[in-house]
PDB file of C-alpha atoms in Angstrom:
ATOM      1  CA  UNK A   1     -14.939 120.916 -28.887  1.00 50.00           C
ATOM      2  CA  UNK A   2     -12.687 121.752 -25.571  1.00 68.00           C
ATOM      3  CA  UNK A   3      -8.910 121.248 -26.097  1.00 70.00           C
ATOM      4  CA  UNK A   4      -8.975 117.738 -24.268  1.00 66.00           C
ATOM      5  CA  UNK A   5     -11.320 116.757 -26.685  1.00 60.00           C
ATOM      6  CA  UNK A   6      -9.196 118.012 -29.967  1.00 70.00           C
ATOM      7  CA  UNK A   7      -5.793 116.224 -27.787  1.00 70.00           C
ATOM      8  CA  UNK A   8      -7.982 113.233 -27.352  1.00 62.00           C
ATOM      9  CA  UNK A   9      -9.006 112.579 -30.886  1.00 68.00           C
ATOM     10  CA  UNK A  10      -5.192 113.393 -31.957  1.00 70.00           C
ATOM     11  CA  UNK A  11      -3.293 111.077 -29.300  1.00 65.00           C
ATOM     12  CA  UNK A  12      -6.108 109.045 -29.011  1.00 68.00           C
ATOM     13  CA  UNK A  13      -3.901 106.127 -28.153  1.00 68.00           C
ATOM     14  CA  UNK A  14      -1.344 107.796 -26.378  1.00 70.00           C
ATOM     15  CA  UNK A  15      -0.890 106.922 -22.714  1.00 76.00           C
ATOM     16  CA  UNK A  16      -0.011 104.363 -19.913  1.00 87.00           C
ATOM     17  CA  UNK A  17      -2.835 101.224 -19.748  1.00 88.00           C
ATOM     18  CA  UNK A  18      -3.079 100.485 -16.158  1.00 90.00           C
ATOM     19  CA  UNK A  19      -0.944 103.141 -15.120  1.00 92.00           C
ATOM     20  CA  UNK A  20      -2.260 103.304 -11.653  1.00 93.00           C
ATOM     21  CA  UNK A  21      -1.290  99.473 -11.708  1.00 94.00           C
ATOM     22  CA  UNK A  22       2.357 100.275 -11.764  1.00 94.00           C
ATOM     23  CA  UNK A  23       2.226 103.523  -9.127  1.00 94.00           C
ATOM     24  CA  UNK A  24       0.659 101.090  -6.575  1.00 94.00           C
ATOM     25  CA  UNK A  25       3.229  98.221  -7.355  1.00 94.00           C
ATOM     26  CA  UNK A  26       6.298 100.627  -7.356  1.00 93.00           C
ATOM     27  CA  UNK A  27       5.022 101.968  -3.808  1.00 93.00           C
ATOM     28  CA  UNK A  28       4.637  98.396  -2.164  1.00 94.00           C
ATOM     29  CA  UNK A  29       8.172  97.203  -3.895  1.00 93.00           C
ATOM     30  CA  UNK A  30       9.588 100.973  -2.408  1.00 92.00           C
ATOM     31  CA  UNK A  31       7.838 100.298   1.152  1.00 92.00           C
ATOM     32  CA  UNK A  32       9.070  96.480   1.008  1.00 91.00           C
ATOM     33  CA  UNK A  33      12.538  97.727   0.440  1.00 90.00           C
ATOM     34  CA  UNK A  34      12.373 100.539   2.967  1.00 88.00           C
ATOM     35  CA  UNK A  35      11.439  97.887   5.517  1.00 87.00           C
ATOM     36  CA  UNK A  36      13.791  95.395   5.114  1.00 85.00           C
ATOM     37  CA  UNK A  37      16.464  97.594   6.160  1.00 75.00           C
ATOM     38  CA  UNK A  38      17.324  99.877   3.286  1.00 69.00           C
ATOM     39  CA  UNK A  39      15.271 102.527   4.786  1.00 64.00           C
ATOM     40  CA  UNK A  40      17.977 105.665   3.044  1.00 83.00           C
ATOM     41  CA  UNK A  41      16.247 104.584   0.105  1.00 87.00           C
ATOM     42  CA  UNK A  42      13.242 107.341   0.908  1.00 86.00           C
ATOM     43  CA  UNK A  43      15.595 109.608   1.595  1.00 87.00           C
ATOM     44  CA  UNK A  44      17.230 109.070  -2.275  1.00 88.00           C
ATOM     45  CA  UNK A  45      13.817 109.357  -3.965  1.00 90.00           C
ATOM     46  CA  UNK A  46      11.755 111.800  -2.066  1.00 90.00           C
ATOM     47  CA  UNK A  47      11.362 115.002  -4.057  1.00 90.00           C
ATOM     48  CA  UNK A  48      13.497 117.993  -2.806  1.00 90.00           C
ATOM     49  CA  UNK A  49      14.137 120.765  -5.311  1.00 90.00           C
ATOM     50  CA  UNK A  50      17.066 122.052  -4.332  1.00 91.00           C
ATOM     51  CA  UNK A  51      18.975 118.467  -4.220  1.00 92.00           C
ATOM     52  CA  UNK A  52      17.671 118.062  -7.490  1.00 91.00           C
ATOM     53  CA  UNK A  53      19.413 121.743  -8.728  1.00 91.00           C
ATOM     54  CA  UNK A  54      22.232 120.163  -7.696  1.00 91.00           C
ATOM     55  CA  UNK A  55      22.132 117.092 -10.098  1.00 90.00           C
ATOM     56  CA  UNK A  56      20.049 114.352  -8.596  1.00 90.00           C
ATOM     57  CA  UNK A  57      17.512 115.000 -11.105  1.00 92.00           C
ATOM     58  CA  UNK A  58      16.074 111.070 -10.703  1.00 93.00           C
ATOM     59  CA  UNK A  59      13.534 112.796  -7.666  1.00 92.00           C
ATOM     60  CA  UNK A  60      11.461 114.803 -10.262  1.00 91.00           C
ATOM     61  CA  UNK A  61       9.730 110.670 -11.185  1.00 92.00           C
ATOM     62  CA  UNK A  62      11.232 108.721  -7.876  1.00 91.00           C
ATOM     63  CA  UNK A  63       9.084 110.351  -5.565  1.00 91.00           C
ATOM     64  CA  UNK A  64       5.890 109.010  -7.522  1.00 92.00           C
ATOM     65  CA  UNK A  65       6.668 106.014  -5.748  1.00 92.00           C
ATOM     66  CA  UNK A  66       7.042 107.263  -2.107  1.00 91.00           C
ATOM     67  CA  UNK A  67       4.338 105.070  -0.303  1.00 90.00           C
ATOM     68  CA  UNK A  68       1.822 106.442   1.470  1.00 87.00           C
ATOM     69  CA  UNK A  69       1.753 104.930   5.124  1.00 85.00           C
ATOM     70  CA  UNK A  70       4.088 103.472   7.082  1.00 85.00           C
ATOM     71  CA  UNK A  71       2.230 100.550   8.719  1.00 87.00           C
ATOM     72  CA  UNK A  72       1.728  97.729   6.591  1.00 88.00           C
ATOM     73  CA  UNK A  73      -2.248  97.471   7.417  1.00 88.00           C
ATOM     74  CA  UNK A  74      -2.728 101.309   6.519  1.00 88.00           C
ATOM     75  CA  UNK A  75      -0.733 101.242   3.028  1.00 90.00           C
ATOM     76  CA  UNK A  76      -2.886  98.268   1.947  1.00 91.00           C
ATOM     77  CA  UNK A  77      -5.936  99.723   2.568  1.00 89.00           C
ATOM     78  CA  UNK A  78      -4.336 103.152   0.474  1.00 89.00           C
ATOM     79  CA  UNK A  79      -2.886 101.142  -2.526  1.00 92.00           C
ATOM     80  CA  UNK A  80      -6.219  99.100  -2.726  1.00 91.00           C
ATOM     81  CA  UNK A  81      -8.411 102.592  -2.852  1.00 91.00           C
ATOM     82  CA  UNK A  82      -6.187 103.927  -4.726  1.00 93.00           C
ATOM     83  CA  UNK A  83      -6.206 101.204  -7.905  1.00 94.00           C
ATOM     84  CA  UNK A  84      -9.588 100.558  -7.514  1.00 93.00           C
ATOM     85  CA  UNK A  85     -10.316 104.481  -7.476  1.00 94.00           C
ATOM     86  CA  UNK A  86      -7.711 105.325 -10.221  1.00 93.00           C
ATOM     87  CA  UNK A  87      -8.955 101.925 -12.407  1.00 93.00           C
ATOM     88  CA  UNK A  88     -12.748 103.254 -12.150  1.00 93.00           C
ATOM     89  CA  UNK A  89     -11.235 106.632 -13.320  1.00 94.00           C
ATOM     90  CA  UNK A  90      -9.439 105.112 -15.995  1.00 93.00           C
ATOM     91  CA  UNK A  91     -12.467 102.893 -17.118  1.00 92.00           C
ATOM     92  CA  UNK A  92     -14.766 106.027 -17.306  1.00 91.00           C
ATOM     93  CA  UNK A  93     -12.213 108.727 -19.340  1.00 90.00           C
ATOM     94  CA  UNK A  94     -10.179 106.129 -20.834  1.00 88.00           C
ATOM     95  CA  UNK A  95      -6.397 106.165 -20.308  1.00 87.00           C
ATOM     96  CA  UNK A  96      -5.592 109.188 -22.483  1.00 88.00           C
ATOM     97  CA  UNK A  97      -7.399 111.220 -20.111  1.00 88.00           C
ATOM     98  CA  UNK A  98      -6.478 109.442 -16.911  1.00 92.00           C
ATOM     99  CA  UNK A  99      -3.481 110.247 -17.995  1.00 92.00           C
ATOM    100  CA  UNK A 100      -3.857 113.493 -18.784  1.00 91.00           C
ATOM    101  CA  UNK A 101      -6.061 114.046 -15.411  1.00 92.00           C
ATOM    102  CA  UNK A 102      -2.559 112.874 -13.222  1.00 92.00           C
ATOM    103  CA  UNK A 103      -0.500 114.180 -15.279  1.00 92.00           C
ATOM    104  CA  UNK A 104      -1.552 117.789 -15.051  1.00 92.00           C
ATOM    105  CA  UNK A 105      -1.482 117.295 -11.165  1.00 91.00           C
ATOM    106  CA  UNK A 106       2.303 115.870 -10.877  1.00 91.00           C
ATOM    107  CA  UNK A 107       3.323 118.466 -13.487  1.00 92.00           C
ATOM    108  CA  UNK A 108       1.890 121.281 -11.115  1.00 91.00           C
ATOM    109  CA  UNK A 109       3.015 119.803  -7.854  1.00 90.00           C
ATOM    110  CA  UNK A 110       6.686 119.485  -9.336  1.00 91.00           C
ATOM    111  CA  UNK A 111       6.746 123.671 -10.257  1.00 90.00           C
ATOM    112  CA  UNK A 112       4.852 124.351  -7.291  1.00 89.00           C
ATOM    113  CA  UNK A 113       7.607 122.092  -5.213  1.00 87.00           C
ATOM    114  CA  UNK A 114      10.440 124.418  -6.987  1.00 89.00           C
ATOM    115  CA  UNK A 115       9.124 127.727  -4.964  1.00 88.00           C
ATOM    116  CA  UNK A 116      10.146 125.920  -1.635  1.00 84.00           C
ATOM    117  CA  UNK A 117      13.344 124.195  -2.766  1.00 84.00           C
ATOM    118  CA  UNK A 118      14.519 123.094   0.316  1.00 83.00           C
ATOM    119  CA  UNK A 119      11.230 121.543   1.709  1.00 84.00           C
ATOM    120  CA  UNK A 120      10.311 118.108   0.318  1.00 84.00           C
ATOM    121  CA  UNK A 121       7.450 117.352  -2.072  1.00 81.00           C
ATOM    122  CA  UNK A 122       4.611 115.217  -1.357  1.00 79.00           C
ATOM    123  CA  UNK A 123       2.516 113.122  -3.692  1.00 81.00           C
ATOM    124  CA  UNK A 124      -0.376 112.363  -1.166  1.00 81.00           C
ATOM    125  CA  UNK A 125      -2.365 115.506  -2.157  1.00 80.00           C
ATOM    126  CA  UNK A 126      -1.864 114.125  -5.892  1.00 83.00           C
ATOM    127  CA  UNK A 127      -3.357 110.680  -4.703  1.00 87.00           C
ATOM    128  CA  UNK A 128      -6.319 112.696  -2.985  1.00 89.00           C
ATOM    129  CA  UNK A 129      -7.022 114.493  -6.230  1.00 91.00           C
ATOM    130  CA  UNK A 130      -8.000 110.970  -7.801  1.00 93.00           C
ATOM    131  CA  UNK A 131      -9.776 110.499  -4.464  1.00 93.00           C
ATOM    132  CA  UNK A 132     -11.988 113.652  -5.141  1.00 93.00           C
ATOM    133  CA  UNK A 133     -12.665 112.882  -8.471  1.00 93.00           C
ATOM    134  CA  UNK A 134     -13.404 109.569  -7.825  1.00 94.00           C
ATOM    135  CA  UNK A 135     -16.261 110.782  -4.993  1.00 92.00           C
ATOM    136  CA  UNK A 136     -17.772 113.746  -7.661  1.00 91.00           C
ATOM    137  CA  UNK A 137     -18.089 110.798 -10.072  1.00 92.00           C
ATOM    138  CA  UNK A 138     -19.762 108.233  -7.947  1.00 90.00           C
ATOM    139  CA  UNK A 139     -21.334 110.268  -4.808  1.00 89.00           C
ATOM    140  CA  UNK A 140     -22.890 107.363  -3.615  1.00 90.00           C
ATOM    141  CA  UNK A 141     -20.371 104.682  -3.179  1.00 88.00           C
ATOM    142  CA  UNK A 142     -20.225 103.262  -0.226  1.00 87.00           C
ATOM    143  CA  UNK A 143     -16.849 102.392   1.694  1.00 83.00           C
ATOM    144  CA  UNK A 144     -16.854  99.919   5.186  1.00 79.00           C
ATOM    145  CA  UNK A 145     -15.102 101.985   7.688  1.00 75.00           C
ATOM    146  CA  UNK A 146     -13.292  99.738   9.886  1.00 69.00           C
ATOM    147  CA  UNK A 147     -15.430  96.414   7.993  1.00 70.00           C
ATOM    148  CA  UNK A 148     -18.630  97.700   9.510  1.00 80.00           C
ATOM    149  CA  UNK A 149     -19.518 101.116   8.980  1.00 82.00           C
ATOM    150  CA  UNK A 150     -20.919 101.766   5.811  1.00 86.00           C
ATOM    151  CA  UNK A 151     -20.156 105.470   4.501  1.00 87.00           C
ATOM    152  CA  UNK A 152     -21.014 106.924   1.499  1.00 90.00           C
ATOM    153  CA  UNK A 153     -17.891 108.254  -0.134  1.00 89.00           C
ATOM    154  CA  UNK A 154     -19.269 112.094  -0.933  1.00 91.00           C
ATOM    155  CA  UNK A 155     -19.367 112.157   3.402  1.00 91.00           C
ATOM    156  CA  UNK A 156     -16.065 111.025   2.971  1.00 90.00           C
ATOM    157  CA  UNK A 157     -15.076 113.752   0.126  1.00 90.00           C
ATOM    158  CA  UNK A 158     -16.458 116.247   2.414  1.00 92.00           C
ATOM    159  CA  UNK A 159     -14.123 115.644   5.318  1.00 92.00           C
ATOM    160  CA  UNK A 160     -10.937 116.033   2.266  1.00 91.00           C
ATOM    161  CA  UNK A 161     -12.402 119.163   1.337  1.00 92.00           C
ATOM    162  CA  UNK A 162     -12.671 120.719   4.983  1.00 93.00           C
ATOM    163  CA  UNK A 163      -8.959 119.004   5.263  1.00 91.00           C
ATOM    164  CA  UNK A 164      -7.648 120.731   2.345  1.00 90.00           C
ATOM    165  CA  UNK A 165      -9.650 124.332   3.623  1.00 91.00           C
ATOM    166  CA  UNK A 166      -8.112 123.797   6.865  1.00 92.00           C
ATOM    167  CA  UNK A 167      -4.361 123.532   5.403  1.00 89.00           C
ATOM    168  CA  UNK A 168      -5.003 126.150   2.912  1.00 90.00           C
ATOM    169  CA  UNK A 169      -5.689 128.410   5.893  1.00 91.00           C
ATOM    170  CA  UNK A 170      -3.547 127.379   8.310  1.00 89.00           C
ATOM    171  CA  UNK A 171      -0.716 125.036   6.838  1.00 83.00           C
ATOM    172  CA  UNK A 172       2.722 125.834   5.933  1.00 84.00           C
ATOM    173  CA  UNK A 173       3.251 127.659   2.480  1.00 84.00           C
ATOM    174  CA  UNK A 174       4.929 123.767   1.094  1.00 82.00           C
ATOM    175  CA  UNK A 175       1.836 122.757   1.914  1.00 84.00           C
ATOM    176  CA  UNK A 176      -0.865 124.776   1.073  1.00 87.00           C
ATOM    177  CA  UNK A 177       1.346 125.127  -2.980  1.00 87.00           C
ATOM    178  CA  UNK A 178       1.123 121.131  -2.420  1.00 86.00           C
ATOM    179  CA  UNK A 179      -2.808 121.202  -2.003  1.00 87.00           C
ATOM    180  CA  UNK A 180      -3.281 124.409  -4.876  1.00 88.00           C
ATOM    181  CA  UNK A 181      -1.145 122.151  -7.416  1.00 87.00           C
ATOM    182  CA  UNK A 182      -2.839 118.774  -6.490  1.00 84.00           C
ATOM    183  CA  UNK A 183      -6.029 120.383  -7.228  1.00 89.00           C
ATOM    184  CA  UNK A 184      -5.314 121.637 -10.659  1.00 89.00           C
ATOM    185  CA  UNK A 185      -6.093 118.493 -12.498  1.00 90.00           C
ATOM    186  CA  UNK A 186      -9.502 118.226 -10.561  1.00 91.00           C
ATOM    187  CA  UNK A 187     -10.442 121.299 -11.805  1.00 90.00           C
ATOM    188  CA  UNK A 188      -9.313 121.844 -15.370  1.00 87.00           C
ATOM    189  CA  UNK A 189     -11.693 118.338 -15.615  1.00 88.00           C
ATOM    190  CA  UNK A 190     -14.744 119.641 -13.347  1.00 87.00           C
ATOM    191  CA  UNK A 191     -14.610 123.377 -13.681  1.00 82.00           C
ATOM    192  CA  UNK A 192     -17.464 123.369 -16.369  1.00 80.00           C
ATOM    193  CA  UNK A 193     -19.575 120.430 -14.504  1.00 77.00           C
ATOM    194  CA  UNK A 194     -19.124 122.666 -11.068  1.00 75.00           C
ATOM    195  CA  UNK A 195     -20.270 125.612 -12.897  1.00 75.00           C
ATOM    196  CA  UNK A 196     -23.540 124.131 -14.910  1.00 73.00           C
ATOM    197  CA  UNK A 197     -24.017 122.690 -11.403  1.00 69.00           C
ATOM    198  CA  UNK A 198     -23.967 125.574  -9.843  1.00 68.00           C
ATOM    199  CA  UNK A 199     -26.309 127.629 -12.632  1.00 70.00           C
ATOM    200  CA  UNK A 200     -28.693 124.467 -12.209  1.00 65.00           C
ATOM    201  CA  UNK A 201     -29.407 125.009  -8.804  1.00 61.00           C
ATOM    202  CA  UNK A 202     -29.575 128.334  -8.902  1.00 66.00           C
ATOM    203  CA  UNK A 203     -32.363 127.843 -11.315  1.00 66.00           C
ATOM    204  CA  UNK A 204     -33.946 125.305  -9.337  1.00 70.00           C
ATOM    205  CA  UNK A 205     -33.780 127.719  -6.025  1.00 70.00           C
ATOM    206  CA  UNK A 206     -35.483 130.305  -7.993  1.00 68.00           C
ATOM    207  CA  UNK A 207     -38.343 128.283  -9.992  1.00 74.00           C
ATOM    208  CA  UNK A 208     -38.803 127.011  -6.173  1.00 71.00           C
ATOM    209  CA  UNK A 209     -38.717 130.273  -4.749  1.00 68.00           C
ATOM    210  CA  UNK A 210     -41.800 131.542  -7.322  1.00 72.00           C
ATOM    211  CA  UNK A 211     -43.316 128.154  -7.149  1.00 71.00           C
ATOM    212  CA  UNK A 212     -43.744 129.187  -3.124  1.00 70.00           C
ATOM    213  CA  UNK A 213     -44.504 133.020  -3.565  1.00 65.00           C
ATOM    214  CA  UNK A 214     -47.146 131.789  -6.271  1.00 70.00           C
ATOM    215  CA  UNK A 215     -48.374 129.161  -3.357  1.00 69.00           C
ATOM    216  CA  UNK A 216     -48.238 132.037  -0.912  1.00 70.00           C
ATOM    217  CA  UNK A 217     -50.366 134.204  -3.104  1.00 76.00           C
ATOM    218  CA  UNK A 218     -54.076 134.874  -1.658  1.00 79.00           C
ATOM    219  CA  UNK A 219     -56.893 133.678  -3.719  1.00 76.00           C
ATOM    220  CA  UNK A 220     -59.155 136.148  -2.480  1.00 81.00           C
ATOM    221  CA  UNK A 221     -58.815 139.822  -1.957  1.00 83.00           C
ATOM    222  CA  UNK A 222     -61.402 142.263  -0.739  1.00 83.00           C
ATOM    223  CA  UNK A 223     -61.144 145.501  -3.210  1.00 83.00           C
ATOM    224  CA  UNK A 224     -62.319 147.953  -0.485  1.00 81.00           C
ATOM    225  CA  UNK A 225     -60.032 146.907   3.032  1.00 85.00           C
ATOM    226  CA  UNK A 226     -57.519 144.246   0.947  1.00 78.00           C
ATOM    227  CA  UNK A 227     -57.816 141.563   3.807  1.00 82.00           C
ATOM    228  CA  UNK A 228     -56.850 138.468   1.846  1.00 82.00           C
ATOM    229  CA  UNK A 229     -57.504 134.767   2.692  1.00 79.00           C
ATOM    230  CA  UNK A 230     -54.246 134.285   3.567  1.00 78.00           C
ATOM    231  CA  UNK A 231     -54.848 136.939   6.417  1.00 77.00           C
ATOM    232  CA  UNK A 232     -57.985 135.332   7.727  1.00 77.00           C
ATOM    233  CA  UNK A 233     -58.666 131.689   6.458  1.00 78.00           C
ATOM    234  CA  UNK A 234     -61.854 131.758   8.351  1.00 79.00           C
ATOM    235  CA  UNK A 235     -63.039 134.921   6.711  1.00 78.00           C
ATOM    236  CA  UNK A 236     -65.948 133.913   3.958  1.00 81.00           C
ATOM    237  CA  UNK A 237     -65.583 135.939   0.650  1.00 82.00           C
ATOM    238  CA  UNK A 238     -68.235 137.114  -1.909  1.00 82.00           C
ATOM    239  CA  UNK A 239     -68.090 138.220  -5.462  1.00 85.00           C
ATOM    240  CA  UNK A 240     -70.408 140.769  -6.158  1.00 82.00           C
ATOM    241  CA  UNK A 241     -71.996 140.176  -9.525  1.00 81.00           C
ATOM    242  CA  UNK A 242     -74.264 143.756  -9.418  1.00 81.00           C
ATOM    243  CA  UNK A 243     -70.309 145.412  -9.856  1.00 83.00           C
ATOM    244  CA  UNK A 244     -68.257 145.471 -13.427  1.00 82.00           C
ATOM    245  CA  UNK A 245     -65.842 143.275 -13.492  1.00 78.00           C
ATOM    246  CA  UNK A 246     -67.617 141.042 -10.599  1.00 81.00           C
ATOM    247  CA  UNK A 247     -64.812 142.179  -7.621  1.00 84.00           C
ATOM    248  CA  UNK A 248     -64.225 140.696  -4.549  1.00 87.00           C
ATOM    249  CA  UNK A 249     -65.926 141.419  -1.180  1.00 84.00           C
ATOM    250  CA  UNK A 250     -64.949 139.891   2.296  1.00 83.00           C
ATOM    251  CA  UNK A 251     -67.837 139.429   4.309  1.00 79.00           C
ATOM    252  CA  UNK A 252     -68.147 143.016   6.165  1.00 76.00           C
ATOM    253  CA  UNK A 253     -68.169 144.251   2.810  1.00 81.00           C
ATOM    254  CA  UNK A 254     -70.212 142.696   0.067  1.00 76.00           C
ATOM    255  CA  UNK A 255     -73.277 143.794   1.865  1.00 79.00           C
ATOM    256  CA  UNK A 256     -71.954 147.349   2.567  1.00 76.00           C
ATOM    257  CA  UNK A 257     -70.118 148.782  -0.866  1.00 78.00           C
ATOM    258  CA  UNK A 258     -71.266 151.529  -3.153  1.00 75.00           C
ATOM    259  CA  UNK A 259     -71.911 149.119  -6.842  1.00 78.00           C
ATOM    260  CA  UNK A 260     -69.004 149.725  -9.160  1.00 77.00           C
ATOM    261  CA  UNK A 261     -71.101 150.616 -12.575  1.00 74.00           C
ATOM    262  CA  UNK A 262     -68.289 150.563 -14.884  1.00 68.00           C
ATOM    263  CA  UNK A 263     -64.714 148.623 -15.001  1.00 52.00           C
ATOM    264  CA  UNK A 264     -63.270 152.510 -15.051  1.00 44.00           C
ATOM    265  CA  UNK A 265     -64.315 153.328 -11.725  1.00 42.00           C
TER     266      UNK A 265
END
């Protein structure tokens, strides 16, 4: 039994219900607000380490509800992906580990957010690790791009991973910390899946691999020059029952070869 399993049997009950519910609600209210003229109000909630050293500790949970995009249209589609994703995650583990799953991710991406005080914290890669999880759990979902272009979200999942590649190569150090924490979470719960997956195709690759040597292997071998079928497939072959052990002859052969008399020979 794994340690999730002995927290899950203990706090069983423990937990948020619908806690993805509430994130996407206190984004829209935050992006409503920020709209209608109180836009300072990002500013106050947006996670910066060192203004929370200096007392403004409210950030460390505020920025939770930073919204994702700043045109109505595009935060719509975000907070719809992102309930339906985070419900279907919820609905699978159950809350206790849905909330275990983000919590693990915001607890990293707050200490990772503390090595770069000054530079502010983001909670998109946090939102992508439900994302990811989301797309190992159900490959073949299919999303309409744009209403017409039917995708199937592992494509999708792909692209994220190249994206997060990318930034971990090239990005600033905020942000590749930002991608490294959002990713714990994803894989303290896939580690062991990724690595049975991993042994299971390596086992496939190498039953296939003997499956096609064995396939690959001739049938017929002449004892005295070794030209095979696979060599000549229009070469005829003869077994020469006057010879122990009744070897094979191709067909210059099994007219002209001195009789093996015993299996020794």
């Amino acid at each position: 039994m794994s340690l999730l399993d002995k927290l899950e049997k203990k706090f069983r009950y423990a937990g948020i219900s619908n806690i993805t519910l509430y994130l996407v609600f206190g984004q829209a209210m935050v992006f409503v607000l920020a709209m209608s003229g109180k836009s300072n109000i990002l500013h106050a909630i947006i996670l910066v380490p060192a203004l929370v050293l200096q007392g403004e500790v409210w950030r460390i949970v505020t920025f939770l509800f930073m919204p994702p995009a700043n045109h109505p249209i595009f935060l719509f589609f975000a907070l719809y992906l992102f309930y339906i994703m985070g419900s279907a995650l919820e609905n699978y583990w159950g809350t206790f580990r849905y909330n275990v799953f983000l919590l693990i991710g915001y607890v990293a991406t707050v200490a990772v957010s503390f090595l770069t005080p000054s530079s502010m914290a983001s909670v998109t890669f946090l939102a992508g690790s439900v994302f990811l999880a989301f797309a190992t759990l159900n490959p073949n979902f299919t999303l309409m791009l744009f209403f017409i272009l039917p995708v199937k979200i592992k494509w999708l999942a792909l692209l994220a991973w190249l994206g997060y590649g990318y930034t971990l190569l090239m990005g600033s150090w905020t942000s590749r910390l930002m991608v490294i924490a959002s990713l714990c979470n994803y894989f303290v719960f896939f580690a062991r899946d990724i690595a049975l997956r991993f042994r299971s195709s390596r086992w496939k690759m190498e039953r296939q691999a003997k499956e096609f040597a064995r396939q690959n292997e001739p049938v017929h071998r002449c004892v005295v020059c070794g030209v095979t079928d696979k060599d000549n497939p229009d070469l005829t072959f003869r077994y020469c029952t006057k010879c122990a052990g009744t070897p094979c002859y191709c067909e210059e052969h099994i007219n002209n070869h001195e009789h093996i008399t015993t299996e020794a020979e």
